[in-house]
Amino acid sequence: WVAAFIFFFMVMMTLGEKKQDRYILPVYPMLDVVAAAGLWHFARRGSARRQTGLLAAVLVVNGALAVWSLPYTFAWYNPLLGGAKVAAQTVTIGWGEGLNEAAAYLNKKPDAAHLKASSWYGSTFAPYFRGETIRYSDQKGNALAGNYIVFYVNQLQRHYPDDEIWRYINDHFSPEKIIRINGVDYARVFPAPGIGHYVEDQKYSGIAGLLGWDWPGSPSPDGGPVQAGATLPLSLFWENLGKQPDEPFFVRLIGADGDVWAEGTTAPTAEFADAGLWRPGQIIEERGALPLPADTPPGDYSLQIGFYTQAVPQGELTFPTANAPLNAPLQTIAVRAGAASAAEAGLPLDNLRLLTPAPDIKIQAGALNFDVRWLAPQKTARVYQAEFALLDETGAARWTWPARPLIPFLPTDAWPAGVALCSRWHLPLTDPRAPGGAFQLQLRLLDETGAIAAEQTLGAVMLPGRVRNFALPQPEIPLDAALGPGIALLGADGVLSQLTPAINLPLTLYWRAVAPVEDNFTVFAQLLAPDGTVIAQQDAPPLAGNAPTGAWTPGEIIADAHTLPVPANLPPGEYRLITGMYFWETGRRLPVAQNGAQADFAVVATWNQP
């Protein structure tokens, strides 16, 4: 029964797809029982000398086997069944044996304490290695980060994490050291790329994963601050998960203001240029450069890596991914000021000089986008801000954006003298009150007190949206009525001198936006009979809904046309034409102040009907 258990248990475990030597450990106690029974059977039939000799023989043979397998007893396999070589073809082997020897080999390297070695079996390798052990399981970037990489027999048998990391290293490097135990290669020590930066779990499923990057040339941000105007060579490593070859990677510098201050792209090296040969999971190496504009402000910038793609509406995907955020940027890159420029260049604006009096202004993503280049001829103690305004044909400011520092992360009193610096602007046009039409964009340089230190018109802009009218009208019937805190009724046109029955009474109301209005109101125009009843009425939002009050620009004039059907029968008496505004949702009217009186409507005209 013991033999049957041993036999059938091993058959059952053999049928399984996954084969580990430890899976058959339960048979060993039973084998010990069989061995003990055999020894007892032979020993009990002989003399004491025979029993002693048998016991000695058992001890000598087993002792010899144990000594022969030292110091790696786990690496011993029955030579009657082919030993370790056959075992390596049958089951997964290796419990860390030989990794100590791989570490000892690397420890003899010059400056070994400063070396980095990547090891899949890091928990066993690290205690023996004097340098830094980088552990990797399925993280290929970690594997590429070591100056050396150690492959282990168990890992290669299991194709872990996959065959691509082995292919990449084996195709680019030759092993420096192979640790053999009982004729089997247990550990292989390869030189490795030793990339300076790597990340974990930075993948977009079905597209691509970022593994790491390096700055292989000079200047390199790893060596300290880099000067504006320099070009930084870059190597990029990524994992192919299905990305299209025409979706290039990019690298960017992001300022503390969230703006992109520098951008470059990469391309696969010649080895990987044929995208038709790309394999799933393959490591692709790319080369490129990140050029820093010469007018980049000095400061610390965050590195962003991503790729353009049609897989998402925004047209690009960036790292770190939203599903695996990092506690810090991919890398912080320090930039120092560029070379000095001619101090007399540019247009003087107080203590500064404006180098771009006519910047290239573009309308993109709902904003006015442009760069303004500055220069401080000497160090200044002034802390300037800038605001921008839209000027109409009369020179009046019709829209103003809030002031902010010229460079949010570099106040002007910290500017280096004689160095051209760029300030980046995105003036939003998403406010419904922003006017459309032709304007001049004006720059106002403000000092610490908020006073205007200098002004300069930068150029003409044609803004999308509804064109606003700011010219004061000359209405036939002047009026002076205030509705709520932000609307004025200036007058009306088209009102007949005599009220005629059975006509459509024309009416044009001239509204003016005195201040920003938050809500959208409905205009009402009513003809009241002598007894106060409404005999004609029209309700509509301004300009039939094309100019909601919540979108009025301060100072804007609205010529709002209405028509009231006058009934055929008009009894004698005084008739009044009134107007006002109300909330459509509640019907509550805005208060009206007219000629010193308070009401909820304004009187436009009166008639005495005979």
Short mmCIF file of C-alpha atoms in Angstrom, two decimals, residues 64-458:
data_model
loop_
_atom_site.label_atom_id
_atom_site.label_comp_id
_atom_site.label_asym_id
_atom_site.label_seq_id
_atom_site.Cartn_x
_atom_site.Cartn_y
_atom_site.Cartn_z
CA ALA A 64 29.51 10.42 -0.03
CA LEU A 65 26.46 11.64 -1.92
CA ALA A 66 25.98 14.45 0.60
CA VAL A 67 29.65 15.50 0.47
CA TRP A 68 29.65 15.37 -3.32
CA SER A 69 26.64 17.75 -3.47
CA LEU A 70 28.11 20.29 -1.04
CA PRO A 71 27.66 23.21 -0.61
CA TYR A 72 24.41 23.08 -2.62
CA THR A 73 22.51 20.07 -1.39
CA PHE A 74 19.33 21.33 -3.08
CA ALA A 75 21.14 21.04 -6.41
CA TRP A 76 21.65 17.25 -6.06
CA TYR A 77 19.52 15.04 -8.26
CA ASN A 78 19.64 11.25 -8.56
CA PRO A 79 22.45 10.32 -10.98
CA LEU A 80 20.67 7.04 -11.74
CA LEU A 81 17.93 9.15 -13.43
CA GLY A 82 20.30 11.49 -15.24
CA GLY A 83 21.20 13.91 -12.47
CA ALA A 84 20.83 17.68 -12.63
CA LYS A 85 20.92 17.95 -16.44
CA VAL A 86 17.89 15.73 -16.86
CA ALA A 87 16.18 17.38 -13.89
CA ALA A 88 16.57 20.78 -15.57
CA GLN A 89 14.70 19.38 -18.58
CA THR A 90 11.96 17.85 -16.46
CA VAL A 91 11.19 20.15 -13.55
CA THR A 92 12.02 23.68 -12.50
CA ILE A 93 15.19 23.75 -10.47
CA GLY A 94 17.09 26.31 -8.44
CA TRP A 95 16.51 27.72 -4.98
CA GLY A 96 19.11 30.48 -5.14
CA GLU A 97 22.17 28.24 -5.40
CA GLY A 98 25.00 30.04 -7.19
CA LEU A 99 23.70 33.56 -6.68
CA ASN A 100 26.26 33.99 -3.91
CA GLU A 101 28.99 33.17 -6.43
CA ALA A 102 27.53 35.67 -8.93
CA ALA A 103 27.61 38.31 -6.19
CA ALA A 104 31.18 37.34 -5.26
CA TYR A 105 32.23 37.82 -8.91
CA LEU A 106 30.73 41.33 -9.00
CA ASN A 107 32.20 42.18 -5.60
CA LYS A 108 35.66 41.88 -7.15
CA LYS A 109 34.84 44.67 -9.61
CA PRO A 110 36.48 48.06 -9.04
CA ASP A 111 34.19 50.33 -7.02
CA ALA A 112 31.81 47.41 -6.51
CA ALA A 113 30.02 49.20 -3.69
CA HIS A 114 28.70 51.72 -6.23
CA LEU A 115 27.56 49.18 -8.81
CA LYS A 116 23.93 48.34 -9.45
CA ALA A 117 22.86 44.81 -10.26
CA SER A 118 19.38 43.73 -11.32
CA SER A 119 18.26 40.35 -10.08
CA TRP A 120 14.98 38.51 -10.43
CA TYR A 121 15.93 36.51 -7.31
CA GLY A 122 16.82 39.69 -5.46
CA SER A 123 16.01 38.48 -1.95
CA THR A 124 18.71 35.82 -2.22
CA PHE A 125 21.24 37.83 -4.22
CA ALA A 126 21.17 41.08 -2.20
CA PRO A 127 22.65 39.77 1.09
CA TYR A 128 25.84 38.76 -0.75
CA PHE A 129 26.26 41.77 -3.05
CA ARG A 130 28.15 44.85 -1.83
CA GLY A 131 26.47 47.21 -4.30
CA GLU A 132 22.82 48.09 -4.86
CA THR A 133 20.46 45.29 -5.82
CA ILE A 134 17.56 46.27 -8.08
CA ARG A 135 14.85 43.65 -7.83
CA TYR A 136 12.58 42.97 -10.75
CA SER A 137 9.74 40.55 -11.26
CA ASP A 138 7.69 41.67 -14.25
CA GLN A 139 9.27 45.16 -14.24
CA LYS A 140 11.47 45.34 -17.31
CA GLY A 141 12.55 48.88 -16.56
CA ASN A 142 14.07 47.69 -13.29
CA ALA A 143 15.92 44.97 -15.18
CA LEU A 144 17.49 47.54 -17.52
CA ALA A 145 18.55 49.84 -14.69
CA GLY A 146 21.46 47.76 -13.41
CA ASN A 147 25.05 48.00 -14.55
CA TYR A 148 24.76 44.22 -14.51
CA ILE A 149 21.84 41.84 -14.69
CA VAL A 150 21.75 38.32 -13.26
CA PHE A 151 19.58 35.68 -14.93
CA TYR A 152 18.74 32.60 -12.89
CA VAL A 153 17.95 29.11 -14.10
CA ASN A 154 14.53 28.97 -12.43
CA GLN A 155 13.63 32.29 -14.02
CA LEU A 156 14.62 31.19 -17.51
CA GLN A 157 12.82 27.87 -17.16
CA ARG A 158 9.62 29.72 -16.28
CA HIS A 159 10.13 32.39 -18.98
CA TYR A 160 9.70 35.03 -16.30
CA PRO A 161 8.68 37.79 -16.70
CA ASP A 162 8.77 36.83 -20.39
CA ASP A 163 11.38 36.06 -23.02
CA GLU A 164 11.78 39.65 -24.16
CA ILE A 165 14.07 40.89 -21.40
CA TRP A 166 16.32 37.87 -22.00
CA ARG A 167 16.27 38.49 -25.75
CA TYR A 168 17.16 42.14 -25.37
CA ILE A 169 20.11 41.49 -23.04
CA ASN A 170 21.32 38.42 -24.91
CA ASP A 171 21.16 40.27 -28.26
CA HIS A 172 23.13 43.26 -26.99
CA PHE A 173 25.59 41.82 -24.47
CA SER A 174 27.65 38.69 -23.81
CA PRO A 175 27.71 36.99 -20.41
CA GLU A 176 30.73 37.85 -18.30
CA LYS A 177 30.31 35.01 -15.86
CA ILE A 178 28.37 31.74 -15.85
CA ILE A 179 27.91 29.89 -12.57
CA ARG A 180 27.67 26.12 -13.23
CA ILE A 181 26.56 23.62 -10.63
CA ASN A 182 26.62 19.90 -11.45
CA GLY A 183 27.00 20.73 -15.12
CA VAL A 184 23.97 23.08 -15.22
CA ASP A 185 24.16 26.85 -15.81
CA TYR A 186 22.51 28.18 -12.68
CA ALA A 187 23.33 31.89 -12.96
CA ARG A 188 24.48 34.12 -15.81
CA VAL A 189 25.96 37.56 -15.19
CA PHE A 190 25.54 40.02 -18.10
CA PRO A 191 26.49 43.65 -18.48
CA ALA A 192 23.29 45.74 -18.66
CA PRO A 193 22.31 49.17 -20.03
CA GLY A 194 22.34 50.76 -16.58
CA ILE A 195 19.72 53.33 -17.56
CA GLY A 196 19.61 56.18 -15.10
CA HIS A 197 15.83 56.34 -14.63
CA TYR A 198 13.16 53.67 -14.58
CA VAL A 199 9.52 53.39 -13.55
CA GLU A 200 7.21 50.58 -12.51
CA ASP A 201 3.66 49.77 -13.63
CA GLN A 202 3.52 52.63 -16.13
CA LYS A 203 1.44 50.95 -18.82
CA TYR A 204 -1.50 51.71 -21.08
CA SER A 205 -3.02 48.28 -21.69
CA GLY A 206 -3.00 47.29 -25.32
CA ILE A 207 -0.87 50.30 -26.31
CA ALA A 208 2.51 50.84 -24.64
CA GLY A 209 4.37 50.89 -21.35
CA LEU A 210 7.16 53.24 -20.30
CA LEU A 211 10.20 51.39 -18.93
CA GLY A 212 12.80 54.10 -18.44
CA TRP A 213 15.03 56.75 -19.96
CA ASP A 214 18.59 57.93 -19.89
CA TRP A 215 20.60 61.05 -20.75
CA PRO A 216 23.58 59.47 -22.49
CA GLY A 217 25.32 62.59 -23.79
CA SER A 218 26.41 66.00 -22.65
CA PRO A 219 24.98 68.11 -21.20
CA SER A 220 22.98 65.83 -18.93
CA PRO A 221 20.46 66.96 -16.30
CA ASP A 222 21.73 64.13 -14.10
CA GLY A 223 24.97 66.07 -13.65
CA GLY A 224 23.37 69.27 -12.36
CA PRO A 225 21.56 72.31 -13.80
CA VAL A 226 21.58 72.64 -17.57
CA GLN A 227 21.76 75.95 -19.37
CA ALA A 228 18.82 77.30 -21.35
CA GLY A 229 19.62 76.95 -25.05
CA ALA A 230 21.23 73.52 -24.64
CA THR A 231 20.03 70.36 -26.36
CA LEU A 232 19.79 67.26 -24.15
CA PRO A 233 20.34 63.87 -25.86
CA LEU A 234 17.86 61.25 -24.67
CA SER A 235 17.46 57.47 -24.81
CA LEU A 236 13.99 56.08 -24.21
CA PHE A 237 12.96 52.48 -23.46
CA TRP A 238 9.39 51.30 -23.77
CA GLU A 239 7.42 48.06 -24.01
CA ASN A 240 5.37 47.35 -27.12
CA LEU A 241 1.82 46.43 -26.18
CA GLY A 242 0.22 47.29 -29.51
CA LYS A 243 1.09 50.96 -30.14
CA GLN A 244 0.97 52.11 -33.74
CA PRO A 245 4.40 52.95 -35.19
CA ASP A 246 3.18 56.37 -36.42
CA GLU A 247 2.41 57.48 -32.84
CA PRO A 248 5.70 59.09 -31.74
CA PHE A 249 6.90 59.54 -28.20
CA PHE A 250 7.57 63.02 -26.86
CA VAL A 251 9.42 64.45 -23.86
CA ARG A 252 8.50 67.77 -22.26
CA LEU A 253 9.54 70.13 -19.53
CA ILE A 254 6.58 71.32 -17.47
CA GLY A 255 7.01 74.49 -15.43
CA ALA A 256 5.60 75.19 -12.00
CA ASP A 257 2.83 77.06 -13.81
CA GLY A 258 1.77 73.87 -15.62
CA ASP A 259 2.94 75.16 -19.01
CA VAL A 260 5.01 73.22 -21.54
CA TRP A 261 8.34 75.06 -21.80
CA ALA A 262 10.30 72.60 -23.94
CA GLU A 263 9.42 69.61 -26.08
CA GLY A 264 11.26 67.05 -28.18
CA THR A 265 10.44 63.75 -29.84
CA THR A 266 12.20 60.41 -30.18
CA ALA A 267 12.36 57.74 -32.87
CA PRO A 268 13.26 54.02 -32.75
CA THR A 269 16.92 53.24 -33.30
CA ALA A 270 17.93 51.54 -36.56
CA GLU A 271 17.66 48.16 -34.86
CA PHE A 272 13.96 48.70 -34.23
CA ALA A 273 13.14 50.85 -37.25
CA ASP A 274 11.08 48.13 -38.98
CA ALA A 275 7.85 48.23 -37.00
CA GLY A 276 6.56 45.21 -38.90
CA LEU A 277 8.97 43.09 -36.87
CA TRP A 278 7.84 44.36 -33.47
CA ARG A 279 6.73 41.62 -31.09
CA PRO A 280 4.23 41.89 -28.24
CA GLY A 281 6.10 42.73 -25.07
CA GLN A 282 9.28 43.64 -26.96
CA ILE A 283 11.60 46.27 -25.51
CA ILE A 284 11.99 49.13 -28.00
CA GLU A 285 14.82 51.61 -27.69
CA GLU A 286 14.45 55.11 -29.09
CA ARG A 287 16.76 58.09 -29.40
CA GLY A 288 15.99 61.76 -29.54
CA ALA A 289 16.76 65.09 -27.96
CA LEU A 290 15.09 67.70 -25.80
CA PRO A 291 16.01 71.21 -27.00
CA LEU A 292 15.72 73.94 -24.37
CA PRO A 293 14.77 77.34 -25.80
CA ALA A 294 17.41 79.95 -25.04
CA ASP A 295 14.83 82.15 -23.27
CA THR A 296 13.62 79.43 -20.89
CA PRO A 297 13.33 80.99 -17.41
CA PRO A 298 15.69 79.49 -14.82
CA GLY A 299 14.02 77.15 -12.34
CA ASP A 300 13.03 73.56 -11.64
CA TYR A 301 10.95 71.77 -14.25
CA SER A 302 9.13 68.44 -14.22
CA LEU A 303 9.84 65.90 -16.93
CA GLN A 304 6.81 64.54 -18.77
CA ILE A 305 6.94 61.64 -21.22
CA GLY A 306 4.10 60.55 -23.47
CA PHE A 307 3.11 59.71 -27.00
CA TYR A 308 0.70 61.05 -29.54
CA THR A 309 -2.12 58.64 -30.30
CA GLN A 310 -5.52 58.45 -31.91
CA ALA A 311 -6.68 56.02 -29.24
CA VAL A 312 -8.06 58.84 -27.06
CA PRO A 313 -9.94 62.04 -27.93
CA GLN A 314 -7.25 64.33 -26.49
CA GLY A 315 -4.76 62.90 -28.98
CA GLU A 316 -2.03 62.01 -26.49
CA LEU A 317 -1.28 59.85 -23.46
CA THR A 318 1.25 60.86 -20.84
CA PHE A 319 3.21 59.27 -18.02
CA PRO A 320 2.69 58.81 -15.14
CA THR A 321 -0.65 57.18 -15.88
CA ALA A 322 -3.79 58.08 -13.99
CA ASN A 323 -4.08 54.51 -12.71
CA ALA A 324 -0.56 54.51 -11.28
CA PRO A 325 0.26 58.03 -10.08
CA LEU A 326 3.70 58.74 -8.71
CA ASN A 327 4.59 60.57 -5.52
CA ALA A 328 6.99 62.81 -7.44
CA PRO A 329 7.55 63.84 -11.09
CA LEU A 330 9.32 61.42 -13.39
CA GLN A 331 12.36 63.65 -12.94
CA THR A 332 13.02 67.21 -11.81
CA ILE A 333 15.34 69.06 -14.17
CA ALA A 334 17.05 72.26 -13.06
CA VAL A 335 17.56 74.90 -15.74
CA ARG A 336 19.88 77.88 -15.32
CA ALA A 337 19.69 81.12 -17.29
CA GLY A 338 20.83 81.22 -20.88
CA ALA A 339 23.46 83.41 -22.45
CA ALA A 340 23.28 87.19 -22.07
CA SER A 341 21.67 89.33 -24.78
CA ALA A 342 22.31 92.89 -25.90
CA ALA A 343 21.16 95.10 -23.03
CA GLU A 344 19.94 97.85 -25.38
CA ALA A 345 17.65 95.52 -27.33
CA GLY A 346 13.89 95.83 -27.19
CA LEU A 347 11.34 98.46 -26.27
CA PRO A 348 11.84 100.16 -22.87
CA LEU A 349 8.97 99.56 -20.44
CA ASP A 350 9.93 101.10 -17.12
CA ASN A 351 12.93 99.08 -15.79
CA LEU A 352 12.40 96.26 -18.30
CA ARG A 353 12.69 95.90 -22.05
CA LEU A 354 10.05 94.26 -24.21
CA LEU A 355 11.74 92.13 -26.88
CA THR A 356 8.54 91.12 -28.68
CA PRO A 357 6.34 94.19 -29.17
CA ALA A 358 4.34 92.24 -31.79
CA PRO A 359 4.05 88.62 -30.60
CA ASP A 360 2.45 85.86 -32.64
CA ILE A 361 -1.05 85.69 -31.12
CA LYS A 362 -3.05 82.52 -31.78
CA ILE A 363 -6.53 81.48 -30.76
CA GLN A 364 -6.46 77.85 -29.62
CA ALA A 365 -8.36 75.81 -27.05
CA GLY A 366 -10.62 78.73 -26.14
CA ALA A 367 -7.80 81.15 -25.31
CA LEU A 368 -5.47 83.77 -26.71
CA ASN A 369 -2.04 82.11 -26.67
CA PHE A 370 1.23 83.96 -27.14
CA ASP A 371 4.72 84.35 -25.74
CA VAL A 372 6.25 87.64 -24.66
CA ARG A 373 10.05 87.92 -24.39
CA TRP A 374 11.56 90.27 -21.83
CA LEU A 375 14.94 91.47 -20.71
CA ALA A 376 16.06 93.23 -17.53
CA PRO A 377 19.13 95.30 -18.52
CA GLN A 378 20.18 95.41 -14.86
CA LYS A 379 18.99 93.64 -11.75
CA THR A 380 15.79 95.26 -10.56
CA ALA A 381 14.14 95.38 -7.16
CA ARG A 382 10.75 96.00 -8.75
CA VAL A 383 8.22 93.14 -8.74
CA TYR A 384 6.08 93.65 -11.79
CA GLN A 385 2.86 92.09 -12.90
CA ALA A 386 1.11 92.30 -16.25
CA GLU A 387 -2.50 92.55 -17.27
CA PHE A 388 -3.99 92.56 -20.74
CA ALA A 389 -6.95 94.50 -22.12
CA LEU A 390 -8.97 94.60 -25.32
CA LEU A 391 -9.22 98.08 -26.79
CA ASP A 392 -11.97 99.03 -29.23
CA GLU A 393 -11.62 101.47 -32.11
CA THR A 394 -11.97 104.40 -29.71
CA GLY A 395 -9.13 103.14 -27.50
CA ALA A 396 -11.47 102.27 -24.64
CA ALA A 397 -10.79 99.04 -22.75
CA ARG A 398 -13.73 96.68 -23.27
CA TRP A 399 -12.31 93.58 -21.59
CA THR A 400 -9.51 93.02 -19.09
CA TRP A 401 -7.89 89.86 -17.81
CA PRO A 402 -6.67 89.71 -14.20
CA ALA A 403 -3.06 90.66 -13.59
CA ARG A 404 -0.45 88.04 -12.74
CA PRO A 405 3.37 87.91 -12.48
CA LEU A 406 5.16 87.96 -15.80
CA ILE A 407 6.62 84.52 -15.00
CA PRO A 408 4.60 82.91 -12.17
CA PHE A 409 7.53 80.96 -10.74
CA LEU A 410 10.21 83.66 -11.24
CA PRO A 411 9.42 87.18 -9.92
CA THR A 412 11.11 90.02 -11.75
CA ASP A 413 13.37 90.89 -8.80
CA ALA A 414 14.95 87.44 -9.29
CA TRP A 415 15.59 87.88 -13.03
CA PRO A 416 19.22 87.66 -14.14
CA ALA A 417 20.49 90.84 -15.73
CA GLY A 418 20.86 90.97 -19.50
CA VAL A 419 19.24 87.58 -20.20
CA ALA A 420 16.22 87.24 -22.49
CA LEU A 421 13.36 85.45 -20.73
CA CYS A 422 10.05 84.20 -22.04
CA SER A 423 6.70 84.70 -20.34
CA ARG A 424 3.89 82.48 -21.57
CA TRP A 425 0.27 83.62 -21.70
CA HIS A 426 -3.07 81.90 -22.17
CA LEU A 427 -5.87 84.43 -21.90
CA PRO A 428 -9.17 82.54 -21.66
CA LEU A 429 -12.06 83.38 -23.97
CA THR A 430 -14.48 80.98 -22.32
CA ASP A 431 -16.25 83.67 -20.27
CA PRO A 432 -19.58 84.27 -22.07
CA ARG A 433 -19.11 88.00 -21.44
CA ALA A 434 -15.91 88.15 -23.52
CA PRO A 435 -16.66 90.22 -26.59
CA GLY A 436 -16.17 89.11 -30.17
CA GLY A 437 -14.91 91.19 -33.03
CA ALA A 438 -11.84 93.28 -33.83
CA PHE A 439 -9.75 94.67 -30.97
CA GLN A 440 -6.24 95.77 -30.13
CA LEU A 441 -4.51 93.73 -27.40
CA GLN A 442 -2.87 96.02 -24.86
CA LEU A 443 -0.18 95.06 -22.35
CA ARG A 444 -0.16 96.94 -19.05
CA LEU A 445 2.91 96.63 -16.86
CA LEU A 446 1.91 97.08 -13.21
CA ASP A 447 4.20 97.89 -10.29
CA GLU A 448 3.95 96.60 -6.72
CA THR A 449 1.12 98.99 -5.90
CA GLY A 450 -0.96 97.91 -8.88
CA ALA A 451 -0.36 101.22 -10.69
CA ILE A 452 0.33 101.16 -14.41
CA ALA A 453 4.08 101.61 -14.92
CA ALA A 454 3.95 101.28 -18.73
CA GLU A 455 1.55 100.37 -21.53
CA GLN A 456 2.09 98.87 -24.95
CA THR A 457 -0.27 97.73 -27.72
CA LEU A 458 0.82 94.32 -28.97
#
